[in-house]
Coordinates of C-alpha atoms in Angstrom, one line a residue:
Chain X
M1 CA -101.0 100.4 -54.0
A2 CA -100.0 98.5 -57.1
E3 CA -102.5 99.3 -59.8
K4 CA -102.2 96.8 -62.6
R5 CA -103.9 97.7 -65.8
I6 CA -104.1 95.1 -68.5
R7 CA -102.5 96.5 -71.7
V8 CA -103.4 95.1 -75.1
I9 CA -102.0 95.9 -78.5
V10 CA -104.5 95.7 -81.3
A11 CA -102.7 95.3 -84.5
K12 CA -103.4 94.5 -88.1
P13 CA -100.6 92.6 -89.7
G14 CA -100.5 92.1 -93.5
L15 CA -102.0 94.0 -96.3
D16 CA -105.7 94.2 -96.0
G17 CA -107.2 97.6 -95.3
H18 CA -110.2 96.7 -93.3
D19 CA -109.9 97.8 -89.7
R20 CA -113.5 98.2 -88.6
G21 CA -113.4 94.9 -86.8
A22 CA -110.2 95.9 -85.1
K23 CA -111.6 99.2 -84.1
V24 CA -114.8 97.7 -82.7
V25 CA -112.7 95.3 -80.6
A26 CA -110.4 98.1 -79.5
R27 CA -113.3 100.1 -78.3
A28 CA -114.8 97.1 -76.5
L29 CA -111.6 96.4 -74.7
R30 CA -111.3 100.1 -73.7
D31 CA -114.8 100.0 -72.3
A32 CA -113.7 96.9 -70.3
G33 CA -111.1 99.0 -68.6
F34 CA -108.0 97.9 -70.6
E35 CA -105.4 100.1 -72.0
V36 CA -105.5 99.5 -75.7
I37 CA -102.6 100.5 -77.9
Y38 CA -103.8 100.8 -81.5
T39 CA -101.2 100.7 -84.2
G40 CA -103.2 101.1 -87.4
L41 CA -103.1 99.2 -90.7
R42 CA -100.4 97.2 -92.5
Q43 CA -98.0 96.4 -89.8
T44 CA -95.2 93.9 -90.3
P45 CA -94.7 91.2 -87.7
E46 CA -91.5 92.9 -86.7
Q47 CA -93.2 96.3 -86.1
I48 CA -96.0 94.6 -84.1
V49 CA -93.6 92.8 -81.9
E50 CA -91.4 95.8 -81.3
A51 CA -94.4 97.9 -80.4
A52 CA -95.6 95.1 -78.1
L53 CA -92.2 95.1 -76.4
S54 CA -91.9 98.8 -75.9
E55 CA -95.4 99.0 -74.6
D56 CA -94.9 96.0 -72.4
V57 CA -98.4 94.6 -73.2
N58 CA -100.0 91.6 -71.7
V59 CA -102.0 90.7 -74.8
V60 CA -101.3 91.0 -78.6
A61 CA -104.6 91.0 -80.4
L62 CA -104.3 90.4 -84.1
S63 CA -106.9 91.2 -86.7
L64 CA -106.5 89.8 -90.2
L65 CA -108.8 89.4 -93.2
S66 CA -106.5 88.8 -96.0
G67 CA -106.0 85.1 -95.5
A68 CA -102.3 85.3 -94.5
H69 CA -103.0 84.3 -90.9
N70 CA -101.3 80.9 -91.2
T71 CA -98.1 82.7 -92.0
L72 CA -98.3 85.9 -90.0
F73 CA -99.8 84.8 -86.7
P74 CA -97.2 82.1 -86.0
K75 CA -94.4 84.4 -87.1
I76 CA -95.5 87.0 -84.5
V77 CA -95.7 84.3 -81.8
E78 CA -92.1 83.2 -82.7
L79 CA -90.7 86.7 -82.7
L80 CA -92.3 87.5 -79.3
K81 CA -90.6 84.4 -77.9
A82 CA -87.3 85.4 -79.4
K83 CA -87.6 88.8 -77.7
G84 CA -88.2 87.3 -74.3
M85 CA -92.0 88.0 -74.4
G86 CA -93.2 84.4 -74.5
D87 CA -95.5 85.1 -71.6
V88 CA -97.6 87.5 -73.7
L89 CA -101.1 86.2 -74.6
V90 CA -101.6 86.2 -78.4
I91 CA -105.1 86.1 -79.7
G92 CA -106.5 86.5 -83.3
G93 CA -109.6 87.4 -85.1
G94 CA -110.9 88.0 -88.6
V95 CA -112.0 85.9 -91.4
I96 CA -110.3 82.7 -90.4
P97 CA -111.6 79.3 -91.5
D98 CA -112.5 76.8 -88.7
A99 CA -110.1 74.3 -90.3
D100 CA -107.1 76.6 -89.6
I101 CA -107.8 77.2 -86.0
P102 CA -106.3 74.0 -84.5
G103 CA -103.1 74.7 -86.4
L104 CA -102.9 78.3 -85.1
K105 CA -103.5 77.2 -81.6
E106 CA -100.7 74.7 -81.9
A107 CA -98.5 77.5 -83.1
G108 CA -99.1 79.4 -79.9
V109 CA -102.2 81.5 -80.7
A110 CA -104.2 81.2 -77.5
A111 CA -107.6 81.8 -79.0
V112 CA -109.2 82.8 -82.4
F113 CA -112.4 84.8 -82.5
T114 CA -114.2 84.6 -85.8
P115 CA -116.9 87.0 -87.0
G116 CA -120.0 87.0 -84.9
T117 CA -118.2 86.6 -81.6
P118 CA -119.7 88.8 -78.9
T119 CA -117.0 91.3 -77.8
G120 CA -117.8 90.3 -74.2
D121 CA -116.3 86.8 -74.9
I122 CA -113.0 88.4 -75.9
V123 CA -112.9 90.5 -72.7
K124 CA -113.7 87.4 -70.6
F125 CA -111.0 85.4 -72.3
I126 CA -108.4 88.1 -71.6
N127 CA -109.4 88.5 -68.0
E128 CA -109.2 84.8 -67.4
N129 CA -106.0 84.2 -69.2
V130 CA -103.7 87.1 -68.5
K131 CA -101.2 86.0 -66.0
Chain K
M1 CA -80.9 94.4 -59.6
D2 CA -81.0 92.5 -62.8
L3 CA -83.6 94.7 -64.5
V4 CA -81.6 97.9 -63.9
K5 CA -78.4 96.2 -65.0
E6 CA -80.0 95.1 -68.2
L7 CA -81.5 98.5 -68.7
F8 CA -78.0 100.1 -68.4
E9 CA -76.8 97.5 -70.9
G10 CA -79.3 98.7 -73.4
S11 CA -82.1 96.1 -73.1
R12 CA -85.3 97.6 -74.5
L13 CA -87.3 94.9 -72.8
A14 CA -85.8 95.9 -69.4
L15 CA -86.6 99.5 -70.1
A16 CA -90.2 98.5 -71.0
R17 CA -90.6 96.4 -67.9
S18 CA -89.1 99.1 -65.7
I19 CA -91.6 101.6 -67.0
T20 CA -94.5 99.1 -66.3
A21 CA -93.2 98.6 -62.7
V22 CA -93.1 102.4 -62.1
E23 CA -96.4 103.1 -63.8
N24 CA -98.2 100.3 -61.8
E25 CA -96.3 101.1 -58.6
Y26 CA -95.0 97.6 -58.2
D27 CA -93.0 96.8 -55.1
N28 CA -89.7 97.1 -56.9
A29 CA -90.5 100.6 -58.4
I30 CA -88.8 102.6 -55.8
D31 CA -85.6 100.5 -55.9
I32 CA -85.5 100.8 -59.7
M33 CA -85.8 104.6 -59.5
K34 CA -83.1 104.8 -56.8
A35 CA -80.8 102.7 -58.9
I36 CA -81.2 104.7 -62.1
Y37 CA -81.3 108.2 -60.5
P38 CA -77.6 108.8 -60.6
K39 CA -77.6 108.3 -64.4
T40 CA -80.4 110.8 -65.0
G41 CA -80.0 114.5 -65.8
N42 CA -78.4 114.1 -69.2
A43 CA -81.3 114.1 -71.6
R44 CA -82.9 117.2 -73.0
I45 CA -86.6 117.1 -72.3
L46 CA -89.1 118.5 -74.8
G47 CA -92.8 118.8 -74.1
I48 CA -95.2 118.9 -77.0
T49 CA -98.8 119.9 -76.2
G50 CA -101.9 121.2 -78.0
A51 CA -105.5 120.5 -78.7
P52 CA -106.7 117.1 -79.9
G53 CA -106.3 116.9 -83.6
A54 CA -103.7 119.7 -83.8
G55 CA -101.3 117.3 -85.3
K56 CA -99.0 116.7 -82.3
S57 CA -98.2 113.1 -83.1
T58 CA -97.6 113.8 -86.8
L59 CA -95.4 116.8 -85.9
T60 CA -93.6 114.7 -83.2
D61 CA -92.9 112.0 -85.9
K62 CA -91.3 114.7 -88.1
V63 CA -89.3 116.4 -85.4
V64 CA -88.0 113.0 -84.3
K65 CA -86.9 112.1 -87.8
H66 CA -84.9 115.4 -88.0
Y67 CA -83.2 114.8 -84.7
L68 CA -82.5 111.2 -85.8
D69 CA -80.6 112.5 -88.8
Q70 CA -78.4 114.4 -86.3
G71 CA -77.6 111.0 -84.7
K72 CA -79.6 111.5 -81.6
K73 CA -81.2 108.8 -79.5
I74 CA -84.8 109.7 -78.7
G75 CA -87.4 108.5 -76.2
I76 CA -91.1 109.4 -76.7
V77 CA -93.7 109.3 -74.0
A78 CA -97.1 109.6 -75.7
I79 CA -100.0 110.4 -73.4
D80 CA -103.6 109.9 -74.2
P81 CA -106.7 110.3 -72.0
T82 CA -108.0 107.5 -69.9
S83 CA -111.8 107.1 -69.9
P84 CA -113.2 108.3 -66.6
F85 CA -116.0 105.8 -67.0
S86 CA -114.3 102.5 -67.7
G87 CA -110.7 103.3 -66.7
G88 CA -109.7 102.0 -70.1
A89 CA -107.9 104.0 -72.8
I90 CA -107.2 103.9 -76.5
L91 CA -103.6 104.9 -77.0
G92 CA -103.4 105.7 -80.6
D93 CA -100.4 108.1 -81.0
R94 CA -98.2 105.3 -82.4
I95 CA -100.3 105.3 -85.6
R96 CA -98.6 108.5 -86.7
M97 CA -95.2 107.2 -85.7
N98 CA -95.2 103.7 -87.2
D99 CA -92.1 104.5 -89.3
L100 CA -90.1 105.0 -86.1
T101 CA -91.1 101.7 -84.4
L102 CA -88.2 99.7 -85.8
N103 CA -85.6 102.4 -85.4
E104 CA -83.2 101.2 -82.7
N105 CA -82.5 104.8 -81.7
V106 CA -86.1 105.5 -80.8
F107 CA -88.2 104.1 -77.9
I108 CA -91.9 105.0 -77.9
R109 CA -94.1 104.4 -74.9
S110 CA -97.8 105.2 -74.6
M111 CA -99.4 106.1 -71.3
G112 CA -103.0 106.6 -70.3
T113 CA -103.7 109.5 -68.0
R114 CA -105.4 107.1 -65.5
G115 CA -107.2 109.9 -63.8
S116 CA -105.5 113.2 -63.0
L117 CA -105.4 112.5 -59.3
G118 CA -103.3 109.4 -59.7
G119 CA -100.0 111.2 -59.8
L120 CA -99.6 111.1 -63.5
S121 CA -97.1 113.9 -63.6
K122 CA -94.9 112.1 -61.1
K123 CA -95.1 108.8 -63.1
T124 CA -94.5 110.7 -66.3
A125 CA -91.5 112.3 -64.8
D126 CA -90.3 108.9 -63.6
V127 CA -90.7 107.4 -67.1
V128 CA -88.8 110.3 -68.5
K129 CA -86.0 109.6 -66.0
L130 CA -85.9 105.9 -67.1
M131 CA -85.5 106.9 -70.7
D132 CA -82.9 109.4 -69.7
A133 CA -80.9 106.8 -67.7
F134 CA -81.3 104.4 -70.7
G135 CA -79.2 106.9 -72.6
M136 CA -81.6 108.9 -74.6
D137 CA -80.3 112.3 -75.8
L138 CA -83.8 113.7 -76.1
V139 CA -87.0 112.7 -74.4
I140 CA -90.2 114.0 -75.8
V141 CA -93.4 114.1 -73.8
E142 CA -96.5 114.5 -76.0
T143 CA -99.8 115.2 -74.4
V144 CA -103.2 116.8 -74.9
G145 CA -102.8 120.3 -73.4
V146 CA -105.9 120.6 -71.4
G147 CA -106.3 120.2 -67.7
Q148 CA -104.1 120.7 -64.7
S149 CA -102.2 117.4 -64.9
E150 CA -101.1 118.1 -68.4
V151 CA -99.8 121.5 -67.5
D152 CA -97.9 119.8 -64.7
I153 CA -96.4 117.4 -67.2
V154 CA -95.1 120.4 -69.1
K155 CA -93.3 121.4 -66.0
N156 CA -91.2 118.3 -66.5
A157 CA -89.9 119.7 -69.8
D158 CA -87.0 122.0 -70.5
T159 CA -88.7 123.3 -73.6
T160 CA -92.4 123.2 -74.2
L161 CA -93.7 123.3 -77.8
V162 CA -97.4 124.3 -78.1
V163 CA -99.0 123.2 -81.3
L164 CA -102.0 125.2 -82.5
V165 CA -104.1 125.0 -85.6
P166 CA -106.1 127.7 -87.4
G167 CA -109.8 127.8 -87.0
L168 CA -110.3 126.4 -83.5
G169 CA -111.7 129.5 -81.9
D170 CA -111.0 133.1 -81.2
D171 CA -108.3 134.7 -79.1
I172 CA -110.3 134.4 -75.9
Q173 CA -109.8 130.6 -76.2
A174 CA -106.0 131.1 -76.1
I175 CA -106.2 133.1 -72.8
K176 CA -108.7 130.7 -71.3
A177 CA -106.6 127.6 -72.0
G178 CA -103.6 129.1 -70.3
I179 CA -101.4 127.7 -73.1
L180 CA -99.5 130.9 -73.6
E181 CA -98.0 130.7 -70.2
I182 CA -96.4 127.3 -70.9
G183 CA -95.3 127.7 -74.5
D184 CA -91.6 128.4 -75.1
V185 CA -92.1 127.8 -78.9
F186 CA -95.3 127.9 -80.8
A187 CA -96.1 125.9 -83.9
I188 CA -99.1 126.8 -86.1
N189 CA -99.6 123.4 -87.7
K190 CA -101.8 122.8 -90.7
A191 CA -100.6 126.1 -91.9
D192 CA -102.1 125.6 -95.4
R193 CA -105.5 126.3 -93.9
D194 CA -107.5 129.5 -93.7
G195 CA -106.9 131.7 -90.7
V196 CA -103.2 131.3 -90.3
D197 CA -102.3 135.0 -90.4
R198 CA -105.0 135.8 -88.0
L199 CA -104.0 133.2 -85.5
N200 CA -100.4 134.3 -85.8
V201 CA -101.4 137.9 -85.1
E202 CA -103.5 136.8 -82.1
I203 CA -100.6 134.8 -80.6
E204 CA -98.2 137.8 -81.1
M205 CA -100.7 140.1 -79.4
M206 CA -101.1 137.7 -76.5
L207 CA -97.4 137.5 -76.1
D208 CA -97.2 141.3 -76.2
L209 CA -99.6 141.4 -73.3
D210 CA -97.6 139.0 -71.2
S211 CA -96.7 140.9 -68.1
R212 CA -94.0 138.6 -66.9
E213 CA -90.5 139.9 -67.3
V214 CA -88.7 137.3 -69.4
Q215 CA -85.7 137.4 -71.7
W216 CA -87.1 134.8 -74.1
R217 CA -89.8 135.8 -76.6
P218 CA -91.5 132.6 -77.8
P219 CA -91.2 132.3 -81.6
I220 CA -94.1 131.3 -83.7
K221 CA -93.3 128.8 -86.5
R222 CA -95.6 127.7 -89.3
T223 CA -95.6 124.0 -90.1
I224 CA -97.5 121.5 -92.3
A225 CA -96.4 118.3 -90.5
S226 CA -98.1 115.9 -92.9
K227 CA -95.9 117.4 -95.7
D228 CA -92.8 117.9 -93.5
Q229 CA -92.9 121.6 -94.2
G230 CA -91.5 124.2 -91.8
V231 CA -90.0 121.5 -89.6
D232 CA -86.4 122.6 -90.1
E233 CA -87.3 126.1 -89.0
L234 CA -89.2 124.7 -86.0
I235 CA -86.2 122.5 -85.0
E236 CA -84.0 125.6 -85.2
A237 CA -86.3 127.5 -82.8
L238 CA -86.4 124.5 -80.4
D239 CA -82.6 124.4 -80.4
E240 CA -82.3 128.1 -79.9
H241 CA -84.5 127.9 -76.9
F242 CA -82.4 125.2 -75.4
E243 CA -79.3 127.2 -76.1
Y244 CA -80.9 130.2 -74.4
L245 CA -81.7 128.0 -71.4
E246 CA -78.1 126.9 -71.2
D247 CA -76.5 130.3 -71.8
S248 CA -78.8 132.2 -69.4
G249 CA -78.4 129.8 -66.6
E250 CA -82.1 129.2 -66.7
L251 CA -81.7 125.5 -67.4
V252 CA -79.9 124.9 -64.1
A253 CA -82.5 127.0 -62.3
R254 CA -85.4 125.3 -63.9
R255 CA -84.1 121.8 -63.2
A256 CA -83.3 122.8 -59.6
E257 CA -86.9 124.0 -59.2
R258 CA -88.1 120.8 -60.8
T259 CA -86.1 118.7 -58.3
R260 CA -87.6 120.7 -55.5
D261 CA -91.1 120.4 -56.8
E262 CA -90.7 116.6 -57.3
M263 CA -89.5 116.2 -53.8
I264 CA -92.4 118.2 -52.3
A265 CA -94.8 116.2 -54.4
M266 CA -93.3 113.0 -53.1
I267 CA -93.6 114.1 -49.5
N268 CA -97.2 115.1 -50.1
E269 CA -97.9 111.8 -51.7
Q270 CA -96.4 109.8 -48.8
I271 CA -98.3 111.9 -46.3
G272 CA -101.5 111.4 -48.3
R273 CA -100.9 107.7 -48.4
Y274 CA -100.3 107.5 -44.7
V275 CA -103.5 109.4 -44.0
A276 CA -105.5 107.2 -46.4
E277 CA -104.2 104.0 -44.9
K278 CA -103.8 104.8 -41.2
V279 CA -106.4 107.5 -40.4
V280 CA -109.2 107.3 -42.9
N281 CA -109.6 103.5 -42.7
S282 CA -110.3 103.4 -39.0
D283 CA -113.4 102.9 -36.9
E284 CA -112.4 106.0 -34.9
F285 CA -112.5 108.2 -38.0
N286 CA -115.9 106.8 -39.1
Q287 CA -117.3 107.6 -35.7
Q288 CA -115.9 111.1 -35.9
V289 CA -117.5 111.5 -39.3
A290 CA -120.8 110.3 -37.9
A291 CA -120.5 112.7 -35.0
V292 CA -119.8 115.6 -37.3
N293 CA -122.7 114.6 -39.6
E294 CA -125.1 114.7 -36.6
R295 CA -123.7 118.1 -35.6
I296 CA -122.4 116.7 -32.3
N297 CA -118.9 117.9 -33.3
D298 CA -117.6 120.2 -36.1
P299 CA -115.2 119.1 -38.8
Y300 CA -112.7 121.8 -38.0
T301 CA -112.1 120.6 -34.5
V302 CA -111.9 117.0 -35.6
V303 CA -109.5 117.6 -38.4
S304 CA -107.3 119.7 -36.2
N305 CA -107.2 116.9 -33.6
V306 CA -106.4 114.4 -36.4
M307 CA -103.6 116.5 -37.6
T308 CA -102.2 116.8 -34.1
S309 CA -102.2 113.0 -33.7
V310 CA -100.7 112.5 -37.1
L311 CA -97.8 114.9 -36.5
K312 CA -97.0 113.5 -33.1

């Protein structure tokens, strides 16, 4: 009777205070049947990774609009690996220039969803890629 | 088992993964619980409940900080409702507790209710046990206090704190919700709002009307959690209640009753599972349903026969 439920942490690293996008995504993921742990604004990578660990999530979804994604996203991927959570799917979203996406993917971010992405695409990606 | 060994050695990841195994009923869940059971029974368990928006998470955050100052290790199980439509949930209690995330003496885990028939109270109790075995001095279960499953969760606690706020309704609401039966300590949070005195009087009156013969009169404390006001007094009341439980022998009695309730619930669950798998999923049962539906037979005879065959 194992009842696996995909758990996603939706987190906002860094200093920008705009969380409407993150909330829209959180709601869409909830409606897709996921358990969404929402941690609120201005989280450090350490806080996000510790929350991801305690909550034993399958996915870390990061939203960032401040421009610090090239620093913060890879940091979070690294910290997850260091904590034995290398199997967690990391995805990102927000105002991220196309030119930065290949570098982020190389750093271990599985996918980047920029503004305009239908939320259904994110749900589909998670369903197809969570091990 | 490696996972349990790592849990005993203090691995937070092992604790997190054990909780997942238990919550999702993975194949190794029972073995984990068997292995950790001997190390349970040491933590003090505090239930915190109250209406949505009463300030439970914020108050929990403050209460935890006060206990951390005393050098305690604390586990928090934060429960939020699962959507009955999608099965998903937004678990947002951590937002109020972000300061605690990086404290190595705190472990916070969010849980969705996942439908009240899914045995939430048992799983919550198991998660509490995992944190207990991990070495927590105090485990706090925080949940919205409406509905049967949440009241059941409170049965897992040694002390139950009910958080109320002024202005949510009249005294009839308090009787309706049944919260007075479960509260060992009451906090009137957001006590800088209008209506505090009236709410205080109403709770006192309700407590006066309590017909059960008990030694403990639940105290009512006023708090403003967001400003950390009244929390010291609240902690005192919580500690007094626990001392009362210990001194009166009620702690031993409550825990014995809990063990008994848990075992009965486990037996019921196993029987239910057996019936669901072996009886309900059979052609024979479907034919019997059809026969009853066409009034060829009656359900009372059929069920009685089913029970006879199950209990053979």
